[in-house]
Structures are given as C-alpha cells and as structure tokens.
Short mmCIF file of C-alpha atoms in Angstrom, two decimals:
data_model
loop_
_atom_site.label_atom_id
_atom_site.label_comp_id
_atom_site.label_asym_id
_atom_site.label_seq_id
_atom_site.Cartn_x
_atom_site.Cartn_y
_atom_site.Cartn_z
CA MET A 1 35.85 -15.84 4.75
CA ALA A 2 34.65 -15.71 1.53
CA ILE A 3 31.25 -13.98 1.00
CA SER A 4 29.05 -14.53 -2.06
CA SER A 5 27.31 -11.96 -3.87
CA ILE A 6 25.51 -13.90 -6.46
CA HIS A 7 22.78 -11.84 -7.70
CA THR A 8 19.74 -13.86 -6.36
CA ALA A 9 16.09 -12.98 -5.76
CA VAL A 10 14.60 -13.43 -1.86
CA CYS A 11 11.54 -14.48 -0.98
CA PRO A 12 9.32 -13.25 1.72
CA VAL A 13 7.95 -14.64 4.74
CA SER A 14 4.28 -15.76 4.11
CA VAL A 15 1.23 -14.47 6.23
CA LYS A 16 0.95 -17.70 8.18
CA LYS A 17 4.80 -17.84 8.67
CA LEU A 18 5.03 -14.55 10.61
CA GLY A 19 4.76 -16.06 14.05
CA ALA A 20 7.52 -17.87 15.57
CA PRO A 21 11.13 -17.56 14.10
CA ALA A 22 12.88 -19.80 12.16
CA ARG A 23 15.81 -21.70 13.27
CA VAL A 24 18.46 -22.58 10.67
CA SER A 25 21.25 -25.26 10.59
CA ALA A 26 24.82 -24.19 9.48
CA ARG A 27 24.89 -25.54 6.02
CA ARG A 28 24.81 -23.24 3.31
CA TRP A 29 21.30 -22.09 2.43
CA ARG A 30 20.46 -20.60 -1.17
CA VAL A 31 18.35 -17.89 -0.66
CA GLY A 32 15.03 -19.37 -2.10
CA GLU A 33 15.31 -22.16 0.83
CA TRP A 34 15.78 -20.07 4.06
CA ARG A 35 12.41 -18.78 4.87
CA GLY A 36 11.36 -17.38 8.43
CA ALA A 37 10.97 -14.12 10.47
CA SER A 38 13.50 -12.69 12.77
CA THR A 39 16.28 -15.18 13.52
CA LEU A 40 17.86 -14.06 17.36
CA SER A 41 16.33 -14.00 20.29
CA GLY A 42 14.28 -10.89 21.10
CA ALA A 43 10.90 -9.75 22.14
CA ARG A 44 13.52 -6.85 23.58
CA PRO A 45 11.91 -3.56 22.55
CA LEU A 46 14.97 -1.41 20.68
CA VAL A 47 13.82 2.25 21.51
CA PHE A 48 17.34 2.91 22.18
CA ALA A 49 17.12 6.64 21.17
CA LYS A 50 15.79 7.79 24.26
CA ALA A 51 18.36 6.11 26.25
CA LYS A 52 21.17 7.53 24.02
CA GLN A 53 20.04 10.93 24.52
CA ARG A 54 19.95 10.66 28.04
CA GLY A 55 23.47 9.31 28.08
CA GLU A 56 22.44 5.55 29.34
CA SER A 57 23.92 2.27 27.98
CA VAL A 58 21.81 0.68 25.69
CA GLU A 59 22.84 -2.74 26.55
CA ASP A 60 19.19 -4.23 25.47
CA ARG A 61 20.01 -3.60 22.00
CA ALA A 62 21.06 -6.89 19.81
CA PRO A 63 25.26 -6.30 18.62
CA PRO A 64 25.52 -4.80 15.61
CA ILE A 65 26.60 -7.65 12.88
CA GLU A 66 29.96 -5.78 12.36
CA ASP A 67 30.79 -6.25 16.06
CA GLN A 68 29.87 -10.01 15.66
CA LEU A 69 31.96 -10.50 12.80
CA ALA A 70 35.16 -8.62 14.03
CA GLY A 71 35.37 -11.19 16.78
CA ASP A 72 36.66 -14.10 14.26
CA ASP A 73 37.02 -14.14 10.74
CA ASP A 74 37.10 -17.63 10.49
CA ASP A 75 34.26 -18.66 12.66
CA ASP A 76 31.82 -19.94 9.87
CA GLU A 77 29.86 -21.80 12.45
CA SER A 78 28.49 -18.54 14.03
CA PHE A 79 26.67 -17.65 10.40
CA VAL A 80 24.56 -19.39 7.86
CA HIS A 81 25.88 -18.39 4.61
CA PHE A 82 23.49 -17.57 1.61
CA ASP A 83 23.70 -15.81 -1.79
CA GLU A 84 22.77 -12.38 -1.59
CA ARG A 85 23.06 -9.21 -3.98
CA ASP A 86 25.24 -6.38 -3.02
CA PHE A 87 23.43 -2.92 -3.38
CA ALA A 88 26.47 -1.07 -2.62
CA GLY A 89 26.98 1.83 -5.06
CA THR A 90 23.52 1.69 -6.54
CA ALA A 91 21.14 4.50 -6.37
CA SER A 92 19.53 5.72 -3.19
CA VAL A 93 16.03 5.16 -2.74
CA PRO A 94 14.53 7.17 0.37
CA VAL A 95 12.55 5.16 2.79
CA TYR A 96 9.65 6.66 4.64
CA VAL A 97 7.76 4.64 7.73
CA MET A 98 3.96 4.73 7.82
CA LEU A 99 2.90 5.84 11.23
CA PRO A 100 0.05 4.27 13.18
CA LEU A 101 -3.44 4.60 11.74
CA GLY A 102 -4.96 5.77 15.04
CA LEU A 103 -1.96 8.48 15.81
CA ILE A 104 -4.61 11.07 16.02
CA ASP A 105 -7.78 10.77 18.11
CA MET A 106 -11.56 11.98 17.19
CA ASN A 107 -10.86 15.06 19.22
CA SER A 108 -7.61 15.96 16.86
CA GLU A 109 -5.24 15.11 19.68
CA VAL A 110 -2.05 13.32 19.25
CA VAL A 111 -2.29 9.95 21.06
CA GLU A 112 0.55 9.31 23.71
CA PRO A 113 3.17 11.99 22.13
CA GLU A 114 5.90 11.19 24.35
CA GLU A 115 5.88 7.48 23.25
CA LEU A 116 5.73 8.34 19.73
CA LEU A 117 8.28 10.89 20.17
CA ASP A 118 10.97 8.41 21.20
CA GLN A 119 9.78 6.01 18.21
CA LEU A 120 10.54 8.89 16.08
CA ARG A 121 14.13 9.27 17.26
CA THR A 122 14.38 5.90 17.16
CA LEU A 123 13.56 5.94 13.36
CA LYS A 124 15.81 8.89 12.74
CA SER A 125 18.79 7.09 14.36
CA VAL A 126 18.83 4.74 11.51
CA ASN A 127 18.57 7.49 8.96
CA VAL A 128 15.09 6.90 7.78
CA ASP A 129 14.17 9.71 5.48
CA GLY A 130 10.98 10.41 6.63
CA VAL A 131 7.11 9.30 8.03
CA MET A 132 3.85 9.16 6.18
CA VAL A 133 0.96 10.35 7.98
CA ASP A 134 -2.85 9.77 6.92
CA CYS A 135 -4.96 13.01 7.33
CA TRP A 136 -8.01 11.61 8.05
CA TRP A 137 -11.33 13.31 6.39
CA GLY A 138 -13.59 11.67 9.29
CA ILE A 139 -11.53 13.58 11.96
CA VAL A 140 -10.63 16.81 10.52
CA GLU A 141 -14.33 17.59 9.01
CA SER A 142 -16.13 15.24 11.15
CA HIS A 143 -19.07 17.42 12.33
CA THR A 144 -19.79 20.35 10.23
CA PRO A 145 -19.04 20.91 6.74
CA GLN A 146 -15.98 23.15 5.76
CA VAL A 147 -15.45 23.51 9.24
CA TYR A 148 -11.67 21.85 9.39
CA ASN A 149 -9.86 20.91 12.52
CA TRP A 150 -5.95 20.63 12.22
CA SER A 151 -4.63 21.17 15.56
CA GLY A 152 -3.64 17.49 16.10
CA TYR A 153 -1.65 17.31 13.12
CA LYS A 154 -0.31 20.52 13.69
CA LYS A 155 1.09 19.30 16.68
CA LEU A 156 2.53 16.13 15.08
CA PHE A 157 4.12 17.77 12.10
CA ASP A 158 5.77 19.80 14.54
CA MET A 159 7.26 17.12 16.26
CA ILE A 160 8.37 15.60 12.87
CA ARG A 161 10.04 18.66 11.87
CA GLN A 162 11.94 19.29 15.00
CA LEU A 163 13.64 15.84 14.26
CA GLY A 164 14.61 16.56 10.72
CA LEU A 165 12.28 13.83 9.11
CA LYS A 166 10.55 14.79 6.09
CA LEU A 167 6.61 14.24 5.35
CA GLN A 168 4.45 12.07 3.01
CA VAL A 169 1.04 13.07 3.61
CA VAL A 170 -2.07 10.94 2.78
CA MET A 171 -5.39 12.90 1.91
CA SER A 172 -7.71 9.92 3.51
CA PHE A 173 -11.21 10.37 2.16
CA HIS A 174 -11.91 6.65 3.24
CA GLU A 175 -13.01 4.85 6.37
CA CYS A 176 -10.52 3.07 8.54
CA GLY A 177 -11.57 -0.13 10.02
CA GLY A 178 -12.61 -3.46 8.46
CA ASN A 179 -9.54 -4.18 6.36
CA VAL A 180 -6.16 -6.07 6.88
CA GLY A 181 -4.24 -4.09 9.31
CA ASP A 182 -6.73 -1.88 10.46
CA ASP A 183 -6.61 -1.43 14.39
CA VAL A 184 -8.76 1.52 14.82
CA HIS A 185 -12.08 2.65 13.47
CA ILE A 186 -12.34 6.27 11.71
CA GLN A 187 -15.78 6.66 9.98
CA LEU A 188 -16.42 9.35 7.34
CA PRO A 189 -17.57 12.48 8.47
CA GLN A 190 -20.64 12.47 10.77
CA TRP A 191 -22.46 15.11 8.32
CA VAL A 192 -21.88 12.81 5.58
CA ARG A 193 -23.14 9.55 7.41
CA GLU A 194 -25.91 11.68 7.78
CA ILE A 195 -26.79 12.04 4.55
CA GLY A 196 -26.29 8.48 3.85
CA GLU A 197 -29.22 7.72 5.93
CA THR A 198 -31.52 9.31 3.78
CA ASN A 199 -29.70 8.74 0.66
CA PRO A 200 -27.62 5.60 0.80
CA ASP A 201 -26.91 5.58 -2.97
CA ILE A 202 -24.07 8.03 -1.77
CA TYR A 203 -22.26 4.67 -1.42
CA PHE A 204 -20.90 1.84 -3.72
CA THR A 205 -23.56 -0.81 -3.88
CA ASP A 206 -23.34 -4.48 -5.06
CA ARG A 207 -25.79 -6.47 -6.97
CA ALA A 208 -27.84 -7.60 -4.10
CA GLY A 209 -28.08 -4.06 -2.83
CA MET A 210 -25.27 -4.06 -0.08
CA ARG A 211 -23.99 -0.74 0.71
CA ASN A 212 -20.25 0.10 1.28
CA SER A 213 -19.81 2.81 3.54
CA GLU A 214 -15.94 2.88 3.23
CA CYS A 215 -15.72 5.94 0.81
CA LEU A 216 -18.33 7.77 -1.78
CA THR A 217 -19.20 6.20 -4.77
CA TRP A 218 -17.57 7.71 -7.88
CA GLY A 219 -21.09 8.25 -9.24
CA ILE A 220 -21.72 11.33 -7.28
CA ASP A 221 -18.29 13.26 -8.16
CA LYS A 222 -20.62 15.62 -9.89
CA GLN A 223 -23.87 15.36 -7.99
CA ARG A 224 -24.75 18.20 -5.60
CA VAL A 225 -25.76 15.69 -3.05
CA LEU A 226 -23.31 16.90 -0.02
CA ARG A 227 -25.21 19.64 1.40
CA GLY A 228 -25.00 21.55 -1.77
CA ARG A 229 -21.66 20.69 -2.98
CA THR A 230 -20.38 17.70 -5.44
CA ALA A 231 -18.03 15.37 -3.93
CA LEU A 232 -15.13 16.93 -5.84
CA GLU A 233 -15.83 20.16 -4.49
CA VAL A 234 -15.36 18.53 -1.18
CA TYR A 235 -12.46 16.93 -1.90
CA PHE A 236 -10.96 20.25 -3.13
CA ASP A 237 -12.14 22.22 -0.32
CA TYR A 238 -10.49 19.79 2.04
CA MET A 239 -7.07 19.90 0.29
CA ARG A 240 -7.02 23.34 -0.42
CA SER A 241 -7.86 23.87 3.29
CA PHE A 242 -4.73 21.57 4.30
CA ARG A 243 -2.53 23.47 1.76
CA VAL A 244 -3.07 26.96 3.51
CA GLU A 245 -2.83 25.58 6.67
CA PHE A 246 0.45 23.64 6.31
CA ASP A 247 1.79 26.72 3.95
CA GLU A 248 5.11 26.37 5.86
CA PHE A 249 5.70 22.84 5.75
CA PHE A 250 5.35 23.25 1.97
CA GLU A 251 7.55 26.14 1.59
CA GLU A 252 10.20 24.27 3.95
CA LYS A 253 10.11 21.26 2.08
CA ILE A 254 9.11 19.15 4.72
CA ILE A 255 6.13 17.90 2.89
CA THR A 256 7.47 15.95 0.09
CA GLU A 257 4.50 14.60 -1.44
CA ILE A 258 0.78 14.34 -1.09
CA GLU A 259 -1.02 10.68 -1.68
CA VAL A 260 -4.30 11.76 -2.94
CA GLY A 261 -6.95 9.13 -1.51
CA LEU A 262 -8.99 7.98 -4.70
CA GLY A 263 -10.96 5.09 -3.25
CA PRO A 264 -11.07 2.28 -0.44
CA CYS A 265 -7.95 2.16 1.54
CA GLY A 266 -6.82 5.15 0.13
CA GLU A 267 -6.42 3.29 -3.51
CA LEU A 268 -7.87 3.90 -6.66
CA ARG A 269 -10.04 0.66 -6.93
CA TYR A 270 -13.67 -0.16 -6.31
CA PRO A 271 -14.04 -1.75 -2.98
CA SER A 272 -14.76 -5.03 -4.49
CA TYR A 273 -13.48 -7.38 -1.68
CA PRO A 274 -14.95 -6.00 1.42
CA ALA A 275 -14.16 -8.09 4.44
CA GLN A 276 -17.31 -6.67 6.39
CA HIS A 277 -19.70 -8.37 3.38
CA GLY A 278 -17.97 -11.89 4.11
CA TRP A 279 -15.22 -11.79 1.43
CA LYS A 280 -12.46 -13.90 1.95
CA TYR A 281 -9.20 -14.59 -0.01
CA PRO A 282 -8.79 -15.60 -2.65
CA GLY A 283 -12.38 -14.76 -3.57
CA ILE A 284 -13.15 -12.80 -6.96
CA GLY A 285 -15.01 -10.21 -5.13
CA GLU A 286 -18.08 -8.40 -7.02
CA PHE A 287 -18.70 -5.67 -9.39
CA GLN A 288 -19.41 -2.59 -7.22
CA CYS A 289 -21.68 -0.37 -9.67
CA TYR A 290 -25.30 -0.32 -8.52
CA ASP A 291 -25.69 2.81 -7.15
CA LYS A 292 -28.41 4.72 -8.63
CA TYR A 293 -25.81 7.13 -10.16
CA LEU A 294 -23.33 4.73 -11.61
CA MET A 295 -26.41 2.63 -12.92
CA LYS A 296 -27.56 5.86 -14.68
CA SER A 297 -24.27 6.22 -16.14
CA LEU A 298 -24.20 2.38 -17.43
CA LYS A 299 -27.68 2.95 -19.05
CA GLU A 300 -26.48 6.09 -20.93
CA ALA A 301 -23.40 4.36 -22.15
CA ALA A 302 -25.70 1.57 -23.30
CA GLU A 303 -28.00 4.07 -25.23
CA VAL A 304 -24.99 5.71 -26.96
CA ARG A 305 -23.43 2.50 -28.15
CA GLY A 306 -27.17 1.57 -29.65
CA HIS A 307 -27.55 -1.35 -27.31
CA SER A 308 -29.96 -0.32 -24.46
CA PHE A 309 -30.07 -3.40 -23.02
CA TRP A 310 -26.56 -3.30 -22.25
CA GLY A 311 -27.51 -0.81 -19.46
CA ARG A 312 -27.27 -3.61 -16.72
CA GLY A 313 -24.51 -5.37 -14.81
CA PRO A 314 -23.69 -8.87 -15.34
CA ASP A 315 -26.11 -11.59 -13.63
CA ASN A 316 -23.62 -14.49 -13.92
CA THR A 317 -20.93 -13.36 -11.78
CA GLU A 318 -21.69 -15.14 -8.72
CA SER A 319 -20.65 -14.25 -5.05
CA TYR A 320 -17.69 -12.50 -3.25
CA ASN A 321 -15.74 -15.82 -2.75
CA SER A 322 -16.63 -17.63 -6.02
CA THR A 323 -13.64 -18.82 -8.20
CA PRO A 324 -13.45 -17.68 -11.66
CA HIS A 325 -13.86 -21.14 -13.36
CA GLY A 326 -17.39 -21.49 -11.04
CA THR A 327 -18.89 -18.44 -13.09
CA GLY A 328 -20.24 -18.17 -16.44
CA PHE A 329 -18.98 -14.59 -16.54
CA PHE A 330 -15.07 -14.90 -15.68
CA ARG A 331 -14.51 -18.60 -16.74
CA ASP A 332 -12.21 -19.44 -19.83
CA GLY A 333 -14.24 -18.18 -22.65
CA GLY A 334 -17.00 -16.86 -20.35
CA ASP A 335 -19.02 -13.57 -21.09
CA TYR A 336 -16.18 -11.47 -19.99
CA ASP A 337 -14.81 -11.83 -23.19
CA SER A 338 -18.19 -11.31 -25.40
CA TYR A 339 -19.37 -8.20 -26.94
CA TYR A 340 -21.33 -7.24 -24.10
CA GLY A 341 -18.66 -8.05 -21.40
CA ARG A 342 -16.19 -5.96 -23.37
CA PHE A 343 -18.66 -2.92 -23.23
CA PHE A 344 -19.28 -3.56 -19.63
CA LEU A 345 -15.81 -3.80 -18.43
CA ASN A 346 -14.78 -0.90 -20.86
CA TRP A 347 -17.08 1.37 -18.98
CA TYR A 348 -16.57 -0.12 -15.45
CA SER A 349 -12.53 0.81 -15.79
CA ARG A 350 -13.30 4.13 -17.58
CA VAL A 351 -15.15 5.42 -14.62
CA LEU A 352 -12.43 4.25 -12.38
CA ILE A 353 -9.89 6.08 -14.53
CA ASP A 354 -12.48 9.26 -14.94
CA HIS A 355 -12.54 9.47 -11.24
CA GLY A 356 -8.59 9.20 -10.72
CA ASP A 357 -8.50 11.84 -13.48
CA ARG A 358 -10.91 14.65 -12.07
CA VAL A 359 -9.53 14.20 -8.46
CA LEU A 360 -6.08 14.61 -9.59
CA SER A 361 -6.99 17.97 -11.28
CA MET A 362 -8.77 19.23 -8.41
CA ALA A 363 -5.45 18.12 -6.45
CA ASN A 364 -2.81 20.19 -8.55
CA LEU A 365 -5.19 22.89 -8.44
CA ALA A 366 -5.09 22.70 -4.36
CA PHE A 367 -1.45 21.81 -4.05
CA GLU A 368 -0.08 24.34 -6.71
CA GLY A 369 2.53 22.27 -8.55
CA ASN A 370 3.79 20.39 -5.43
CA SER A 371 4.20 16.59 -5.83
CA ILE A 372 1.25 14.45 -5.62
CA ALA A 373 0.96 10.48 -6.08
CA ALA A 374 -1.81 7.98 -6.32
CA LYS A 375 -2.02 4.54 -4.80
CA LEU A 376 -2.88 1.02 -6.84
CA SER A 377 -3.49 -2.05 -4.82
CA GLY A 378 -1.87 -5.30 -5.97
CA ILE A 379 -4.58 -7.50 -6.91
CA HIS A 380 -2.62 -10.24 -7.66
CA TRP A 381 -4.77 -13.29 -7.15
CA TRP A 382 -6.06 -15.20 -10.14
CA TYR A 383 -3.34 -13.59 -12.47
CA LYS A 384 -2.60 -16.68 -13.84
CA THR A 385 -5.94 -17.33 -15.27
CA ALA A 386 -7.53 -15.91 -18.29
CA SER A 387 -10.00 -13.55 -17.15
CA HIS A 388 -7.79 -11.77 -14.15
CA ALA A 389 -11.36 -12.16 -12.30
CA ALA A 390 -10.29 -10.20 -9.24
CA GLU A 391 -8.57 -7.38 -10.81
CA LEU A 392 -11.88 -6.89 -13.07
CA THR A 393 -14.26 -6.71 -10.23
CA ALA A 394 -11.64 -4.10 -8.57
CA GLY A 395 -11.48 -1.69 -11.91
CA PHE A 396 -8.36 -2.77 -13.74
CA TYR A 397 -9.54 -4.23 -17.00
CA ASN A 398 -6.39 -6.34 -17.32
CA PRO A 399 -7.35 -9.75 -18.72
CA SER A 400 -4.54 -11.95 -20.20
CA ASN A 401 -5.28 -10.33 -23.59
CA ARG A 402 -5.13 -6.79 -22.52
CA ASP A 403 -3.19 -4.02 -20.72
CA GLY A 404 -5.31 -2.57 -17.93
CA TYR A 405 -2.30 -0.59 -16.36
CA GLY A 406 -1.20 1.40 -19.21
CA PRO A 407 -4.26 3.70 -19.56
CA ILE A 408 -4.23 4.39 -15.72
CA ALA A 409 -0.30 5.30 -16.05
CA ALA A 410 -1.08 7.60 -18.92
CA MET A 411 -3.90 9.36 -16.87
CA LEU A 412 -1.35 9.92 -13.92
CA LYS A 413 1.07 10.84 -16.32
CA LYS A 414 -1.17 13.71 -17.59
CA HIS A 415 -1.42 15.25 -13.77
CA ASP A 416 2.41 14.62 -13.30
CA ALA A 417 1.05 12.09 -10.59
CA ALA A 418 3.60 9.26 -9.01
CA LEU A 419 2.35 5.78 -8.79
CA ASN A 420 2.51 4.32 -5.37
CA PHE A 421 2.12 0.22 -5.76
CA THR A 422 1.70 -2.42 -2.94
CA CYS A 423 2.84 -5.91 -2.65
CA VAL A 424 6.56 -5.77 -3.56
CA GLU A 425 7.79 -8.18 -0.91
CA LEU A 426 5.53 -10.83 -2.09
CA ARG A 427 6.96 -13.98 -3.83
CA THR A 428 4.98 -16.08 -6.44
CA LEU A 429 6.27 -19.43 -5.01
CA ASP A 430 5.10 -18.77 -1.38
CA GLN A 431 1.55 -17.67 -2.79
CA HIS A 432 1.40 -21.18 -4.83
CA GLU A 433 2.68 -22.94 -1.59
CA ASP A 434 0.03 -21.38 0.76
CA PHE A 435 -2.88 -20.68 -1.46
CA PRO A 436 -2.14 -22.83 -4.68
CA GLU A 437 -6.03 -22.67 -5.90
CA ALA A 438 -5.43 -18.92 -5.92
CA LEU A 439 -3.37 -19.12 -9.17
CA ALA A 440 -1.54 -15.87 -7.73
CA ASP A 441 1.27 -14.35 -9.28
CA PRO A 442 2.48 -11.25 -7.28
CA GLU A 443 6.04 -10.78 -9.30
CA GLY A 444 4.37 -10.88 -12.50
CA LEU A 445 1.60 -8.20 -11.62
CA VAL A 446 4.38 -6.09 -9.87
CA TRP A 447 6.46 -6.26 -13.03
CA GLN A 448 3.68 -5.45 -15.49
CA VAL A 449 2.73 -2.31 -13.24
CA LEU A 450 6.23 -1.12 -12.64
CA ASN A 451 7.13 -1.31 -16.57
CA ALA A 452 3.56 0.35 -17.54
CA ALA A 453 4.59 3.32 -15.22
CA TRP A 454 8.11 3.47 -16.13
CA ASP A 455 7.06 3.37 -20.15
CA ALA A 456 4.67 6.18 -19.26
CA ASN A 457 7.72 7.76 -17.57
CA ILE A 458 6.22 8.72 -14.22
CA PRO A 459 8.15 8.12 -10.52
CA VAL A 460 7.18 4.86 -9.18
CA ALA A 461 7.03 4.39 -5.44
CA SER A 462 6.06 1.25 -3.54
CA GLU A 463 5.25 -0.07 -0.19
CA ASN A 464 4.96 -3.70 1.37
CA ALA A 465 1.33 -4.98 1.26
CA LEU A 466 1.83 -7.25 4.53
CA PRO A 467 3.96 -7.02 7.87
CA CYS A 468 7.83 -7.54 6.96
CA TYR A 469 10.18 -8.14 9.16
CA ASP A 470 13.00 -10.49 7.87
CA ARG A 471 15.95 -10.90 5.48
CA GLU A 472 14.16 -12.54 2.73
CA GLY A 473 11.28 -10.23 2.76
CA TYR A 474 13.72 -7.04 2.48
CA ASN A 475 15.79 -8.61 -0.31
CA LYS A 476 12.49 -9.33 -2.25
CA ILE A 477 11.85 -5.48 -2.04
CA LEU A 478 15.27 -4.36 -2.87
CA GLU A 479 15.25 -6.55 -5.95
CA ASN A 480 12.16 -4.50 -7.04
CA ALA A 481 13.30 -1.49 -6.14
CA LYS A 482 16.36 -1.67 -8.09
CA PRO A 483 16.14 -3.89 -11.07
CA LEU A 484 19.27 -5.74 -11.79
CA ASN A 485 21.01 -4.74 -15.28
CA ASP A 486 18.10 -2.33 -16.14
CA PRO A 487 19.75 -0.75 -19.14
CA ASP A 488 18.14 2.58 -18.25
CA GLY A 489 18.74 2.41 -14.63
CA ARG A 490 15.35 2.48 -13.62
CA HIS A 491 14.39 2.37 -9.65
CA LEU A 492 11.78 3.16 -7.48
CA SER A 493 11.62 6.98 -6.38
CA CYS A 494 11.08 5.99 -2.99
CA PHE A 495 9.57 3.13 -0.65
CA THR A 496 7.26 3.18 2.31
CA TYR A 497 7.38 0.66 4.99
CA LEU A 498 4.11 -0.47 6.53
CA ARG A 499 4.11 0.18 9.41
CA LEU A 500 5.81 1.50 12.65
CA ASN A 501 4.84 -0.46 15.71
CA THR A 502 6.36 -2.19 18.72
CA THR A 503 7.07 -5.49 16.45
CA LEU A 504 9.61 -3.83 14.32
CA LEU A 505 11.27 -2.11 17.09
CA GLU A 506 12.14 -5.65 18.85
CA SER A 507 15.89 -6.01 18.78
CA GLN A 508 16.53 -8.15 15.85
CA ASN A 509 13.92 -7.09 13.79
CA PHE A 510 15.41 -3.52 13.94
CA VAL A 511 18.65 -4.52 13.36
CA GLU A 512 17.26 -6.26 10.00
CA PHE A 513 15.44 -2.94 9.27
CA GLU A 514 18.66 -0.75 9.88
CA ARG A 515 20.42 -2.96 7.70
CA PHE A 516 17.54 -2.75 4.72
CA VAL A 517 17.61 1.17 5.05
CA LYS A 518 21.54 1.09 4.60
CA ARG A 519 21.09 -1.07 1.28
CA MET A 520 18.11 1.05 0.09
CA HIS A 521 20.48 3.92 0.34
CA GLY A 522 23.28 2.12 -1.69
CA GLU A 523 25.48 1.96 1.36
CA ALA A 524 27.78 -1.29 2.11
CA VAL A 525 27.07 -3.74 4.53
CA SER A 526 29.76 -5.85 6.22
CA ASP A 527 27.53 -8.93 6.63
CA LEU A 528 26.57 -9.70 2.97
CA GLY A 529 25.58 -13.20 2.42
CA LEU A 530 25.60 -13.90 6.36
CA LEU A 531 22.70 -14.59 8.61
CA PRO A 532 23.60 -15.08 12.39
CA ARG A 533 22.68 -18.37 13.63
CA THR A 534 20.22 -18.95 16.55
CA THR A 535 21.67 -20.54 19.84
CA GLN A 536 19.09 -23.44 19.70
CA GLU A 537 19.12 -24.23 16.03
CA THR A 538 17.19 -27.29 14.47
CA LYS A 539 17.56 -27.97 10.80
CA LEU A 540 15.02 -27.23 8.43
CA GLU A 541 13.70 -30.13 6.49
#
C-alpha cells in the first residue's frame, strides 16, 4: 500500500478532549482534521518489563503496529490513512521523562519503590534516555537551615543508575501544590515559613496586598533576612551541598543537566497567575512587585530616572481575570506604551533578568562546569494582541513592538545555560476553537522563543505543557523539535515528557509513546501515515 510522507503539521489534543478516545472512519484524513486521544481499546496497564524479566508472557500488551501491518499489506480497511512527516534519518533528540512529583515523601523516603522500579524498567525497555527528578528544597532542608537530608534521593538515584538511565535534576526552590498538574503539596521549608509569619514581605505580593508563598520574592536576593543569609546564599549552599553529596553521579556522567529553579513552578517568571488567588484561564494576571523590597527598588529606579512619582505600580490594570481591552493599562493605545509604562515594564522585566543572572552565577560556581538550564513558561494567551498583557504581568516585556525574549536568551548565553521551554505540543487552531476570546498563539510564541535562543547560540530543550498521549500531539512536538528545511539544521537538544503516570502506561498510549521515542531518535517506523482503526467506529462530522 502506498504510504504518504507529505510534510504536514499535526495538532494536539486540547484540554477538554483528553477524555474519551476518538473514533475515526476509514476515509483518508489529513492530519489537521483527525483529533483525539488514544485510538485502541485499553485501560490495560502496560507494565510489561517486570513480566518480561520473570519470563512470563505479556499478552496484555497491544500488538506492535509492525505485527498488525504484517498480516495483510492490502487491508486498507484496518487503518486510517493520513499525511505524516517521515523523521527517519533526522538528528537524534534525547527523550527524558519527568518522574511523579510526590516520589520522595516528607521523611525523605522513596514512595512505593518496587512499583517505581517496574515503571522505570518499562521506560528503559523503549529506549528512553533518562528521567527528570525534582529535588525539593522543602523536603531536603525542611526543619533547620543548612541541615540537608538527601537520603531518599540517594536511594532513588541508585535505582536509576542501576537501570542505565540518565538524570536531569531540578533544584526546586518553589512550593508544589495549587498549580495545573500538581497532585501533592510540598511547602517551602518550615524554618522559612516561620520567618514569613513575622516578615511576609519575603513573598511576592500583588497590588491588593495578597502574599504568594510559592517562592521567595526576588527582592531578598541580597537581603540578609533568612537567619543571617541572603536568598542567593541559601540557594548556593543548597546547590553546593547537592554537588558534593552526589559527586559520583556527576563523575560517572549519570547526571547530565541541572535545571535551576528560578521562580514559581521552577520557571523564570513572576507568579502572576496563581490559582489560589482566583485566577482562571485566560485572565491577564497581575503584577507581583508590591513587597517592600521590590517597591524600594522601584522607587530608587524612579529617582535615578529623575521622575520620583513613577516609583509606584500602575493603578489601572484591574484584576487577575480581566481582559486586556477591559483595562486602561493593557488596552490598545493604553498606558503600557506610555513613558511611565515603558519605564515600569523595563524595570519589572529587568528585575526578572537580574534574578536569573545572579542565581545562575551561583549555580555555575556550585556545579563547576556541569551543564545547567533554566525553564521559561509558555504564556501564549493574549499573544495576538498589541500589549501581550499576560506576558507583561509574568515579567516578559514582549509587546508586539518589542522582543522580550532576546535579552533573556543573552543572559542565559552569558552563563552557558540551556533554555527549557514549554507548550511545544499546543496548536494555535485548537486554542482558537476552545478559547477564541483568549487570542492565543502558542505556535507563534514557540517559534519566537526558539529562534531567540538559537540566535543567541544556546541549547534549547523543551517539554509539553499539558498531558499528551496521542499521535497528533506527538507529531506537533516532533515538528517543533526538528524544524523542516532549517538551513542550519537546528533542533532541540532534548525533550522531557510530562509526566510518568498510569495513563501513559496504558497499552495503546504506551505504544504511541514508544513510536514517538523512535521518531525523536531518528529511527524509522513502519506505520507512517497509518492509524489503527477502532473496532466500533463512528464518523467524525
């Protein structure tokens, strides 16, 4: 049978479509038409590595697509045909998988190690390169300053090393819980929270005075308010302790990269859209600079500029769930582009860049030439407006008349740090269908950020922003990972899949994931342009 290899982008599943499997008819579909999650039956767990190790059969696993194809090459009724790009022979992009958030408990013990070991074997069986692990500040230095408990992580890393997997490690200086995908709650260290009870200005603060305890405000980077230490010193001491404690893993090249937490969710951004304060997508968020330390910095910057009355935050930005056109600041022709607005946004974004600059300097000292990375979030909503309001409140000064990501890339280049970016699986058309009012453009944002990093000649890695189990989402990731006809042959340095869970290990979901890993590695697949039909099919209207 003829298999088309036309180069066509493929859309991912959207948030509200992650539920029931889609069913497709036997007609030929073009890849932007077919949408859905996994397409074969199966909430059948695919933890077959353990069974293989015991010599048992693995009948519960869905048959490989190669076996399905071998039965009858002319059986067009068994598959849906669609256009799909062939990645055989392309550059190999390593694939890592994020491990569950609650892998280590508050006593620094590995949770359900036998089950985890089975799952790691399963990942290894499809040639995943490695895994990503969060090392939580709130667990390791929980009770007493400079007393670190790495015991659970030592056991975990030994398990990973024994299986021949590599490690990306996140220095997680933020709270876990309250954000999309968070299924556990890990607070900042107890001794830090005790300080916050008497000095709440150690946290980011909005215009109404609400504190956000997800992470520490960048205003205390150089303030000795943490039991005699600055925030920078606290971060450095933690990273240096990790480097010494896990020296053998660095020497053996098991740890390939350290991602340095720089803000909420480990990302270099302000916590401008916190769910715990009532934010809902696609709200513009709010500026987070009203703690006394950042306000002092703003007033000093205004005095240096010669306009002391500019030493205040804007008063016409409305609230977390406002729209740009509903505010005096972000609307077209609004104050964001006034003399004061440009001053304020320059200062606000400069605080973000300076924080990244300082912490990454400490990271390079702590990790002695090992690879480091920083993560940026994909703020794609309101991207098709003039002000890019959601990006502005997050600290990315990226309105339609200014490049906000070039300066960040230049800062990362200074420290030889890689950029890890999210939302590579999202498709603009899906966003317009699901949330037309958001004027989102994830594809345009991804293209801008990747090119800013490549122009600065720094490595670019990425991860998916939302759960992804289907052919379309994987194809979109592949298209971004290996741009078609790039004259310089640029591609992602690695991709990290979010995240290991039982849904990923369901039979057909894992078959699709295995196929994705092969294509990321530049290997051929025999089912290019073919999608197995469901047994009970219905036509898509």
